[in-house]
Amino acid sequence: MARPEIVLYHYGISPFARRTVWYLALRGIPYSQCLQPGMLPRPDVARLGISYRRIPVLSIGKDIYLDTRLQLPKLEAMYPELPRLGSSTPEQQGIERLLSAYIIDSGIFQHAVKLLPTDLPFLKDPRYFKDRGDFMGTELSAEGMNKARPEALGEIAAAFELMETTFLADGREWILKTERPGLADIEAVWAFHWLTGVPGALPAERFSAEKFPRVYAWIKRFQEAVTSAKKRLEKPKTLNGEEAAKMIEGSSWNEEEEGGTVDGDDPVVVAEGLGKGCLVAISPTDTGRAHKDVGKLVRLDKDEVVIEVKTAEGESVRVHAPRHGYKVRRFDGEKGVAKL
Ligand SMILES: N[C@@H](CCC(=O)N[C@@H](CS)C(=O)NCC(=O)O)C(=O)O
């Protein structure tokens, strides 16, 4: 049977989306893309019946994956004929997982956001601060960003220092001494790649190829590897929202037809009294918390929660989220949450 098509909903300057774009390129996996605006509203995502506000969103057939922390392992488990990017030893897998947590969960991303120069054109748009205030769950302003800059610079300098003096200290090309960039490199490089690519984000007197030669050379090597991988891969076809939605609605499931089971011993399942078919709301616990997706619970295990939702055309699709960083609650008709 033909493999279901992949569609990536993203926008070009999204550093999180690049994690998935790079993964697809380095692995040589063909996909289509549905390009999104840099802020809400995103009717193309809403068209799929999804309230989640973050980017990227990845569909594989009628299964739709939120969060790069779920998208990368899902892709890693697919396409057995293409060499995987992740390592196969438990120790190295531990390093990959810790790098993901370090960059995403320890606040590096939040500090990096505060370093964006406030004279960037999109930061001059007052709608940006309102939109990103909703994303962060707090009020944002250019003044607040400028105030937070000194601490953020210290935190980011510490992250550069860590990479320079530990993982890359012995002059290796890739974090796990692989021949090509691997998952560990993607997990770590994206925040450094992003910040060094935004003019004015990092002061040249503290951040340069002279101060952090190994980190800067690693970012450059990584970009070159991605550029040549992209040349080998067919350019992704760009679909508009309706084309993408129609393609998804007409696809087969990527995962098993019955969708899986709900772990009756899971503490959230016990506390909320959940079972297969219950209506639940899922939402992130860090950013974009106000955007809850409501659907019928299809599967829940230690790694993943899956719900079934209806697209605007009434077709069933399944939305998958990782358990880490997501809340699952019984849906009791709370006001303001998507109706089913
Ligand atoms: N943990 C999520 C975070 C995604 C995220 O924060 N994405 C940013 C873009 S880089 C975002 O959605 N920003 C707000 C927006 O674009 O609406 C993931 O790994 O996918």
mmCIF file of C-alpha atoms and ligand atoms in Angstrom:
data_model
loop_
_atom_site.group_PDB
_atom_site.id
_atom_site.type_symbol
_atom_site.label_atom_id
_atom_site.label_comp_id
_atom_site.label_asym_id
_atom_site.label_seq_id
_atom_site.Cartn_x
_atom_site.Cartn_y
_atom_site.Cartn_z
ATOM 1 C CA MET A 1 0.000 0.000 0.000
ATOM 2 C CA ALA A 2 1.264 3.508 -0.828
ATOM 3 C CA ARG A 3 2.541 5.499 2.139
ATOM 4 C CA PRO A 4 0.300 8.361 3.217
ATOM 5 C CA GLU A 5 1.509 11.812 2.190
ATOM 6 C CA ILE A 6 3.255 14.147 4.619
ATOM 7 C CA VAL A 7 2.224 17.803 4.901
ATOM 8 C CA LEU A 8 4.164 20.225 7.088
ATOM 9 C CA TYR A 9 2.344 23.375 8.242
ATOM 10 C CA HIS A 10 5.024 25.924 9.022
ATOM 11 C CA TYR A 11 6.581 29.291 8.266
ATOM 12 C CA GLY A 12 10.144 29.897 7.130
ATOM 13 C CA ILE A 13 11.535 31.772 10.114
ATOM 14 C CA SER A 14 10.156 29.408 12.756
ATOM 15 C CA PRO A 15 13.128 27.867 14.570
ATOM 16 C CA PHE A 16 11.021 25.004 15.907
ATOM 17 C CA ALA A 17 9.738 24.216 12.416
ATOM 18 C CA ARG A 18 13.294 24.060 11.154
ATOM 19 C CA ARG A 19 13.891 21.100 13.436
ATOM 20 C CA THR A 20 11.353 19.107 11.421
ATOM 21 C CA VAL A 21 12.339 20.619 8.047
ATOM 22 C CA TRP A 22 15.983 19.691 8.696
ATOM 23 C CA TYR A 23 15.049 16.225 9.887
ATOM 24 C CA LEU A 24 13.050 15.560 6.704
ATOM 25 C CA ALA A 25 15.870 16.910 4.521
ATOM 26 C CA LEU A 26 18.696 15.055 6.260
ATOM 27 C CA ARG A 27 16.733 11.831 6.211
ATOM 28 C CA GLY A 28 15.658 12.329 2.578
ATOM 29 C CA ILE A 29 11.912 12.096 3.264
ATOM 30 C CA PRO A 30 9.701 13.793 0.638
ATOM 31 C CA TYR A 31 6.877 16.031 1.882
ATOM 32 C CA SER A 32 4.550 18.858 0.925
ATOM 33 C CA GLN A 33 4.185 22.092 2.834
ATOM 34 C CA CYS A 34 1.362 24.453 3.713
ATOM 35 C CA LEU A 35 2.913 27.813 4.526
ATOM 36 C CA GLN A 36 1.456 29.715 7.446
ATOM 37 C CA PRO A 37 1.433 33.327 8.602
ATOM 38 C CA GLY A 38 3.789 34.212 11.464
ATOM 39 C CA MET A 39 0.877 34.938 13.792
ATOM 40 C CA LEU A 40 -2.777 34.051 14.338
ATOM 41 C CA PRO A 41 -5.264 33.604 12.764
ATOM 42 C CA ARG A 42 -4.269 30.439 10.907
ATOM 43 C CA PRO A 43 -7.447 29.346 9.109
ATOM 44 C CA ASP A 44 -5.595 26.489 7.361
ATOM 45 C CA VAL A 45 -4.914 24.819 10.711
ATOM 46 C CA ALA A 46 -8.421 25.646 11.987
ATOM 47 C CA ARG A 47 -9.792 24.016 8.791
ATOM 48 C CA LEU A 48 -8.422 20.707 10.136
ATOM 49 C CA GLY A 49 -10.476 21.140 13.329
ATOM 50 C CA ILE A 50 -7.376 22.056 15.350
ATOM 51 C CA SER A 51 -7.141 24.875 17.923
ATOM 52 C CA TYR A 52 -3.442 24.288 18.757
ATOM 53 C CA ARG A 53 -1.706 27.570 17.951
ATOM 54 C CA ARG A 54 1.908 26.513 17.619
ATOM 55 C CA ILE A 55 4.008 25.787 14.582
ATOM 56 C CA PRO A 56 4.951 23.320 13.150
ATOM 57 C CA VAL A 57 2.064 20.886 12.690
ATOM 58 C CA LEU A 58 2.798 17.702 10.766
ATOM 59 C CA SER A 59 0.223 15.502 9.097
ATOM 60 C CA ILE A 60 1.001 12.011 7.887
ATOM 61 C CA GLY A 61 -2.155 10.817 6.192
ATOM 62 C CA LYS A 62 -5.096 11.491 8.545
ATOM 63 C CA ASP A 63 -2.843 11.406 11.614
ATOM 64 C CA ILE A 64 -1.770 14.894 12.678
ATOM 65 C CA TYR A 65 1.183 15.367 15.019
ATOM 66 C CA LEU A 66 1.596 18.373 17.300
ATOM 67 C CA ASP A 67 5.020 19.302 18.650
ATOM 68 C CA THR A 68 8.443 18.566 17.216
ATOM 69 C CA ARG A 69 9.135 16.389 20.259
ATOM 70 C CA LEU A 70 6.606 13.923 18.890
ATOM 71 C CA GLN A 71 7.137 14.595 15.179
ATOM 72 C CA LEU A 72 10.827 13.653 15.190
ATOM 73 C CA PRO A 73 10.440 10.284 16.965
ATOM 74 C CA LYS A 74 7.450 9.424 14.740
ATOM 75 C CA LEU A 75 9.485 10.104 11.599
ATOM 76 C CA GLU A 76 12.451 8.289 13.109
ATOM 77 C CA ALA A 77 10.317 5.150 13.441
ATOM 78 C CA MET A 78 9.203 5.348 9.799
ATOM 79 C CA TYR A 79 11.045 4.759 6.531
ATOM 80 C CA PRO A 80 13.214 1.820 7.680
ATOM 81 C CA GLU A 81 14.911 1.815 4.260
ATOM 82 C CA LEU A 82 16.453 5.260 4.936
ATOM 83 C CA PRO A 83 19.311 5.469 7.474
ATOM 84 C CA ARG A 84 17.988 6.842 10.771
ATOM 85 C CA LEU A 85 19.406 9.964 12.401
ATOM 86 C CA GLY A 86 19.030 8.814 16.002
ATOM 87 C CA SER A 87 21.547 6.661 17.787
ATOM 88 C CA SER A 88 21.010 3.069 18.806
ATOM 89 C CA THR A 89 22.799 2.918 22.168
ATOM 90 C CA PRO A 90 20.900 3.778 25.367
ATOM 91 C CA GLU A 91 23.674 6.134 26.522
ATOM 92 C CA GLN A 92 23.587 8.150 23.325
ATOM 93 C CA GLN A 93 19.790 8.132 23.248
ATOM 94 C CA GLY A 94 19.970 9.578 26.762
ATOM 95 C CA ILE A 95 22.169 12.397 25.453
ATOM 96 C CA GLU A 96 19.678 13.133 22.648
ATOM 97 C CA ARG A 97 16.817 13.286 25.146
ATOM 98 C CA LEU A 98 18.719 15.493 27.570
ATOM 99 C CA LEU A 99 19.745 17.896 24.808
ATOM 100 C CA SER A 100 16.106 18.207 23.761
ATOM 101 C CA ALA A 101 15.096 18.939 27.361
ATOM 102 C CA TYR A 102 17.996 21.342 27.908
ATOM 103 C CA ILE A 103 17.199 23.538 24.936
ATOM 104 C CA ILE A 104 13.398 23.346 25.060
ATOM 105 C CA ASP A 105 12.573 22.945 28.753
ATOM 106 C CA SER A 106 15.344 24.801 30.558
ATOM 107 C CA GLY A 107 14.329 28.167 29.159
ATOM 108 C CA ILE A 108 16.948 28.594 26.405
ATOM 109 C CA PHE A 109 14.199 29.233 23.828
ATOM 110 C CA GLN A 110 12.461 31.790 26.078
ATOM 111 C CA HIS A 111 15.775 33.598 26.668
ATOM 112 C CA ALA A 112 16.530 33.524 22.940
ATOM 113 C CA VAL A 113 13.148 35.167 22.161
ATOM 114 C CA LYS A 114 14.101 38.071 24.458
ATOM 115 C CA LEU A 115 17.230 38.692 22.394
ATOM 116 C CA LEU A 116 15.360 39.450 19.173
ATOM 117 C CA PRO A 117 16.230 43.071 18.313
ATOM 118 C CA THR A 118 13.145 45.151 18.981
ATOM 119 C CA ASP A 119 13.664 47.084 15.744
ATOM 120 C CA LEU A 120 13.004 43.975 13.592
ATOM 121 C CA PRO A 121 10.156 44.853 11.191
ATOM 122 C CA PHE A 122 7.743 42.257 12.588
ATOM 123 C CA LEU A 123 8.387 43.456 16.145
ATOM 124 C CA LYS A 124 7.256 46.918 15.073
ATOM 125 C CA ASP A 125 3.783 45.550 14.383
ATOM 126 C CA PRO A 126 1.760 46.083 17.600
ATOM 127 C CA ARG A 127 -0.261 42.977 16.731
ATOM 128 C CA TYR A 128 2.908 40.933 17.278
ATOM 129 C CA PHE A 129 3.092 41.659 21.004
ATOM 130 C CA LYS A 130 -0.591 40.924 21.450
ATOM 131 C CA ASP A 131 -0.225 37.644 19.559
ATOM 132 C CA ARG A 132 2.925 36.548 21.367
ATOM 133 C CA GLY A 133 1.386 37.621 24.682
ATOM 134 C CA ASP A 134 -1.310 34.995 24.000
ATOM 135 C CA PHE A 135 1.436 32.512 23.067
ATOM 136 C CA MET A 136 3.528 33.142 26.198
ATOM 137 C CA GLY A 137 0.520 33.570 28.506
ATOM 138 C CA THR A 138 1.808 36.943 29.742
ATOM 139 C CA GLU A 139 1.954 40.549 28.596
ATOM 140 C CA LEU A 140 4.817 41.310 26.215
ATOM 141 C CA SER A 141 6.335 44.612 25.119
ATOM 142 C CA ALA A 142 9.482 45.939 23.434
ATOM 143 C CA GLU A 143 10.340 47.659 26.718
ATOM 144 C CA GLY A 144 10.030 44.410 28.664
ATOM 145 C CA MET A 145 12.232 42.599 26.144
ATOM 146 C CA ASN A 146 14.936 45.252 26.391
ATOM 147 C CA LYS A 147 14.842 45.029 30.175
ATOM 148 C CA ALA A 148 15.178 41.255 30.136
ATOM 149 C CA ARG A 149 18.050 41.350 27.612
ATOM 150 C CA PRO A 150 21.041 41.421 30.012
ATOM 151 C CA GLU A 151 19.964 38.269 31.896
ATOM 152 C CA ALA A 152 19.038 36.548 28.662
ATOM 153 C CA LEU A 153 22.493 37.327 27.239
ATOM 154 C CA GLY A 154 24.118 35.724 30.275
ATOM 155 C CA GLU A 155 22.015 32.578 29.934
ATOM 156 C CA ILE A 156 22.702 32.276 26.216
ATOM 157 C CA ALA A 157 26.441 32.864 26.697
ATOM 158 C CA ALA A 158 26.400 30.004 29.229
ATOM 159 C CA ALA A 159 24.747 27.749 26.656
ATOM 160 C CA PHE A 160 27.384 28.614 24.012
ATOM 161 C CA GLU A 161 30.069 27.975 26.615
ATOM 162 C CA LEU A 162 28.591 24.596 27.490
ATOM 163 C CA MET A 163 28.621 23.431 23.882
ATOM 164 C CA GLU A 164 32.105 24.816 23.257
ATOM 165 C CA THR A 165 33.746 23.304 26.320
ATOM 166 C CA THR A 166 31.960 19.956 26.609
ATOM 167 C CA PHE A 167 30.180 18.361 23.624
ATOM 168 C CA LEU A 168 32.393 19.964 20.978
ATOM 169 C CA ALA A 169 35.539 20.424 23.087
ATOM 170 C CA ASP A 170 37.613 17.682 21.456
ATOM 171 C CA GLY A 171 37.124 19.135 17.981
ATOM 172 C CA ARG A 172 34.631 16.500 16.805
ATOM 173 C CA GLU A 173 32.390 17.403 13.883
ATOM 174 C CA TRP A 174 29.106 16.089 15.265
ATOM 175 C CA ILE A 175 27.958 15.729 18.857
ATOM 176 C CA LEU A 176 27.925 11.940 18.919
ATOM 177 C CA LYS A 177 30.998 11.600 16.690
ATOM 178 C CA THR A 178 28.849 10.410 13.819
ATOM 179 C CA GLU A 179 29.866 10.699 10.184
ATOM 180 C CA ARG A 180 26.906 12.897 9.382
ATOM 181 C CA PRO A 181 24.789 15.222 11.501
ATOM 182 C CA GLY A 182 22.515 13.170 13.724
ATOM 183 C CA LEU A 183 19.454 13.682 15.889
ATOM 184 C CA ALA A 184 21.645 14.930 18.773
ATOM 185 C CA ASP A 185 22.860 17.753 16.505
ATOM 186 C CA ILE A 186 19.304 18.733 15.541
ATOM 187 C CA GLU A 187 18.234 18.657 19.200
ATOM 188 C CA ALA A 188 20.962 21.131 20.128
ATOM 189 C CA VAL A 189 21.902 23.228 17.117
ATOM 190 C CA TRP A 190 18.579 24.869 16.301
ATOM 191 C CA ALA A 191 18.626 27.545 19.008
ATOM 192 C CA PHE A 192 22.255 28.507 18.253
ATOM 193 C CA HIS A 193 21.633 28.452 14.517
ATOM 194 C CA TRP A 194 18.590 30.685 14.987
ATOM 195 C CA LEU A 195 20.236 33.305 17.180
ATOM 196 C CA THR A 196 23.432 33.567 15.137
ATOM 197 C CA GLY A 197 21.262 34.047 12.026
ATOM 198 C CA VAL A 198 19.330 37.069 13.361
ATOM 199 C CA PRO A 199 21.444 40.220 12.844
ATOM 200 C CA GLY A 200 21.695 42.194 16.062
ATOM 201 C CA ALA A 201 20.445 39.429 18.381
ATOM 202 C CA LEU A 202 23.908 38.685 19.759
ATOM 203 C CA PRO A 203 26.487 41.434 20.415
ATOM 204 C CA ALA A 204 29.572 40.783 18.256
ATOM 205 C CA GLU A 205 31.962 41.555 21.105
ATOM 206 C CA ARG A 206 30.657 38.601 23.117
ATOM 207 C CA PHE A 207 29.533 36.177 20.416
ATOM 208 C CA SER A 208 31.764 35.407 17.454
ATOM 209 C CA ALA A 209 33.723 32.664 15.720
ATOM 210 C CA GLU A 210 36.749 33.876 17.694
ATOM 211 C CA LYS A 211 35.022 33.525 21.082
ATOM 212 C CA PHE A 212 33.270 30.222 20.327
ATOM 213 C CA PRO A 213 35.159 28.736 17.354
ATOM 214 C CA ARG A 214 33.813 25.206 17.735
ATOM 215 C CA VAL A 215 30.188 26.265 18.085
ATOM 216 C CA TYR A 216 30.320 28.614 15.098
ATOM 217 C CA ALA A 217 32.079 25.985 12.937
ATOM 218 C CA TRP A 218 29.488 23.365 13.971
ATOM 219 C CA ILE A 219 26.572 25.648 13.010
ATOM 220 C CA LYS A 220 28.206 26.341 9.628
ATOM 221 C CA ARG A 221 28.870 22.632 9.022
ATOM 222 C CA PHE A 222 25.311 21.818 9.957
ATOM 223 C CA GLN A 223 23.891 24.419 7.570
ATOM 224 C CA GLU A 224 26.098 23.089 4.745
ATOM 225 C CA ALA A 225 24.925 19.524 5.410
ATOM 226 C CA VAL A 226 21.281 20.649 5.303
ATOM 227 C CA THR A 227 21.814 22.690 2.137
ATOM 228 C CA SER A 228 23.318 19.736 0.300
ATOM 229 C CA ALA A 229 20.641 17.347 1.653
ATOM 230 C CA LYS A 230 17.941 19.727 0.370
ATOM 231 C CA LYS A 231 19.553 19.695 -3.079
ATOM 232 C CA ARG A 232 19.233 15.910 -3.184
ATOM 233 C CA LEU A 233 15.572 16.009 -2.176
ATOM 234 C CA GLU A 234 12.773 17.079 -4.460
ATOM 235 C CA LYS A 235 11.659 20.598 -3.512
ATOM 236 C CA PRO A 236 8.553 20.318 -1.285
ATOM 237 C CA LYS A 237 5.343 21.070 -3.122
ATOM 238 C CA THR A 238 3.511 24.045 -1.620
ATOM 239 C CA LEU A 239 -0.208 23.459 -1.078
ATOM 240 C CA ASN A 240 -2.769 26.033 -0.112
ATOM 241 C CA GLY A 241 -4.908 25.347 2.964
ATOM 242 C CA GLU A 242 -7.795 23.818 1.049
ATOM 243 C CA GLU A 243 -5.544 21.596 -1.059
ATOM 244 C CA ALA A 244 -3.722 20.401 2.049
ATOM 245 C CA ALA A 245 -6.969 19.745 3.943
ATOM 246 C CA LYS A 246 -8.470 17.842 0.991
ATOM 247 C CA MET A 247 -5.330 15.761 0.664
ATOM 248 C CA ILE A 248 -5.447 14.883 4.378
ATOM 249 C CA GLU A 249 -9.185 14.138 4.341
ATOM 250 C CA GLY A 250 -8.732 11.825 1.364
ATOM 251 C CA SER A 251 -5.785 9.943 2.901
ATOM 252 C CA SER A 252 -5.545 6.706 4.790
ATOM 253 C CA TRP A 253 -4.492 6.535 8.458
ATOM 254 C CA ASN A 254 -0.775 6.527 9.104
ATOM 255 C CA GLU A 255 -1.294 4.506 12.259
ATOM 256 C CA GLU A 256 -3.487 1.511 12.966
ATOM 257 C CA GLU A 257 -7.134 1.701 11.949
ATOM 258 C CA GLU A 258 -8.624 1.207 15.459
ATOM 259 C CA GLY A 259 -6.236 3.794 16.888
ATOM 260 C CA GLY A 260 -4.895 1.955 19.958
ATOM 261 C CA THR A 261 -5.824 1.640 23.620
ATOM 262 C CA VAL A 262 -6.036 3.774 26.748
ATOM 263 C CA ASP A 263 -3.730 2.757 29.618
ATOM 264 C CA GLY A 264 -6.136 2.217 32.512
ATOM 265 C CA ASP A 265 -3.307 2.512 35.075
ATOM 266 C CA ASP A 266 -2.102 5.915 33.913
ATOM 267 C CA PRO A 267 -2.434 8.410 36.804
ATOM 268 C CA VAL A 268 -4.262 10.973 34.632
ATOM 269 C CA VAL A 269 -6.659 8.323 33.316
ATOM 270 C CA VAL A 270 -7.393 7.233 36.893
ATOM 271 C CA ALA A 271 -7.732 10.789 38.282
ATOM 272 C CA GLU A 272 -9.965 11.981 35.437
ATOM 273 C CA GLY A 273 -11.924 8.735 35.091
ATOM 274 C CA LEU A 274 -11.071 8.424 31.402
ATOM 275 C CA GLY A 275 -11.655 5.625 28.920
ATOM 276 C CA LYS A 276 -11.606 5.160 25.177
ATOM 277 C CA GLY A 277 -14.230 7.376 23.558
ATOM 278 C CA CYS A 278 -14.444 9.924 26.429
ATOM 279 C CA LEU A 279 -14.371 13.565 25.405
ATOM 280 C CA VAL A 280 -11.097 15.116 26.531
ATOM 281 C CA ALA A 281 -9.307 18.450 26.114
ATOM 282 C CA ILE A 282 -5.579 18.498 25.471
ATOM 283 C CA SER A 283 -3.356 21.556 25.716
ATOM 284 C CA PRO A 284 0.325 22.420 26.119
ATOM 285 C CA THR A 285 1.592 23.296 29.593
ATOM 286 C CA ASP A 286 4.262 25.810 28.545
ATOM 287 C CA THR A 287 3.309 28.112 25.653
ATOM 288 C CA GLY A 288 0.015 28.360 23.772
ATOM 289 C CA ARG A 289 -1.786 27.025 26.856
ATOM 290 C CA ALA A 290 -5.085 28.760 26.102
ATOM 291 C CA HIS A 291 -5.589 26.718 22.928
ATOM 292 C CA LYS A 292 -7.289 23.476 23.844
ATOM 293 C CA ASP A 293 -8.171 20.710 21.433
ATOM 294 C CA VAL A 294 -11.227 18.689 22.277
ATOM 295 C CA GLY A 295 -11.964 15.261 20.877
ATOM 296 C CA LYS A 296 -12.759 11.628 21.580
ATOM 297 C CA LEU A 297 -9.948 9.862 23.372
ATOM 298 C CA VAL A 298 -8.499 7.211 21.079
ATOM 299 C CA ARG A 299 -5.219 6.297 22.720
ATOM 300 C CA LEU A 300 -3.234 7.252 25.779
ATOM 301 C CA ASP A 301 0.051 5.776 26.935
ATOM 302 C CA LYS A 302 3.149 7.097 28.675
ATOM 303 C CA ASP A 303 4.441 8.788 25.522
ATOM 304 C CA GLU A 304 1.429 9.987 23.609
ATOM 305 C CA VAL A 305 -2.213 11.020 23.699
ATOM 306 C CA VAL A 306 -4.410 10.714 20.616
ATOM 307 C CA ILE A 307 -7.853 12.229 20.071
ATOM 308 C CA GLU A 308 -10.252 12.123 17.175
ATOM 309 C CA VAL A 309 -11.540 15.468 15.919
ATOM 310 C CA LYS A 310 -13.624 16.527 12.936
ATOM 311 C CA THR A 311 -12.346 18.788 10.189
ATOM 312 C CA ALA A 312 -14.480 21.669 8.937
ATOM 313 C CA GLU A 313 -15.851 19.247 6.311
ATOM 314 C CA GLY A 314 -16.842 16.745 9.007
ATOM 315 C CA GLU A 315 -14.105 14.194 8.256
ATOM 316 C CA SER A 316 -12.470 12.399 11.182
ATOM 317 C CA VAL A 317 -8.771 12.983 11.715
ATOM 318 C CA ARG A 318 -6.615 12.049 14.696
ATOM 319 C CA VAL A 319 -4.555 14.561 16.614
ATOM 320 C CA HIS A 320 -1.479 13.218 18.423
ATOM 321 C CA ALA A 321 0.377 15.074 21.182
ATOM 322 C CA PRO A 322 3.277 13.993 23.363
ATOM 323 C CA ARG A 323 2.494 13.437 27.054
ATOM 324 C CA HIS A 324 5.524 15.472 28.069
ATOM 325 C CA GLY A 325 4.478 19.111 28.220
ATOM 326 C CA TYR A 326 0.757 18.443 27.609
ATOM 327 C CA LYS A 327 -2.247 18.322 29.895
ATOM 328 C CA VAL A 328 -5.163 15.922 29.341
ATOM 329 C CA ARG A 329 -8.484 16.693 31.038
ATOM 330 C CA ARG A 330 -11.988 15.283 30.826
ATOM 331 C CA PHE A 331 -14.003 17.743 28.760
ATOM 332 C CA ASP A 332 -17.051 18.995 30.551
ATOM 333 C CA GLY A 333 -18.339 21.544 28.104
ATOM 334 C CA GLU A 334 -16.165 24.345 29.520
ATOM 335 C CA LYS A 335 -17.044 27.638 27.839
ATOM 336 C CA GLY A 336 -14.823 28.869 25.064
ATOM 337 C CA VAL A 337 -13.414 25.466 24.142
ATOM 338 C CA ALA A 338 -14.030 24.124 20.633
ATOM 339 C CA LYS A 339 -17.476 22.565 20.243
ATOM 340 C CA LEU A 340 -17.920 19.095 18.880
HETATM 341 N N1 LIG B 1 7.225 22.470 21.901
HETATM 342 C C1 LIG B 1 6.762 22.949 20.627
HETATM 343 C C2 LIG B 1 7.049 24.440 20.515
HETATM 344 C C3 LIG B 1 6.629 25.042 19.197
HETATM 345 C C4 LIG B 1 6.739 26.562 19.187
HETATM 346 O O1 LIG B 1 6.839 27.209 20.238
HETATM 347 N N2 LIG B 1 6.728 27.123 17.991
HETATM 348 C C5 LIG B 1 6.769 28.571 17.842
HETATM 349 C C6 LIG B 1 7.363 28.939 16.484
HETATM 350 S S1 LIG B 1 9.072 28.735 16.442
HETATM 351 C C7 LIG B 1 5.378 29.116 17.823
HETATM 352 O O2 LIG B 1 4.431 28.391 17.607
HETATM 353 N N3 LIG B 1 5.263 30.434 18.061
HETATM 354 C C8 LIG B 1 4.000 31.090 18.066
HETATM 355 C C9 LIG B 1 3.349 31.099 16.733
HETATM 356 O O3 LIG B 1 4.022 31.000 15.701
HETATM 357 O O4 LIG B 1 2.121 31.207 16.710
HETATM 358 C C10 LIG B 1 7.442 22.137 19.525
HETATM 359 O O5 LIG B 1 8.487 21.531 19.817
HETATM 360 O O6 LIG B 1 6.907 22.033 18.415
#
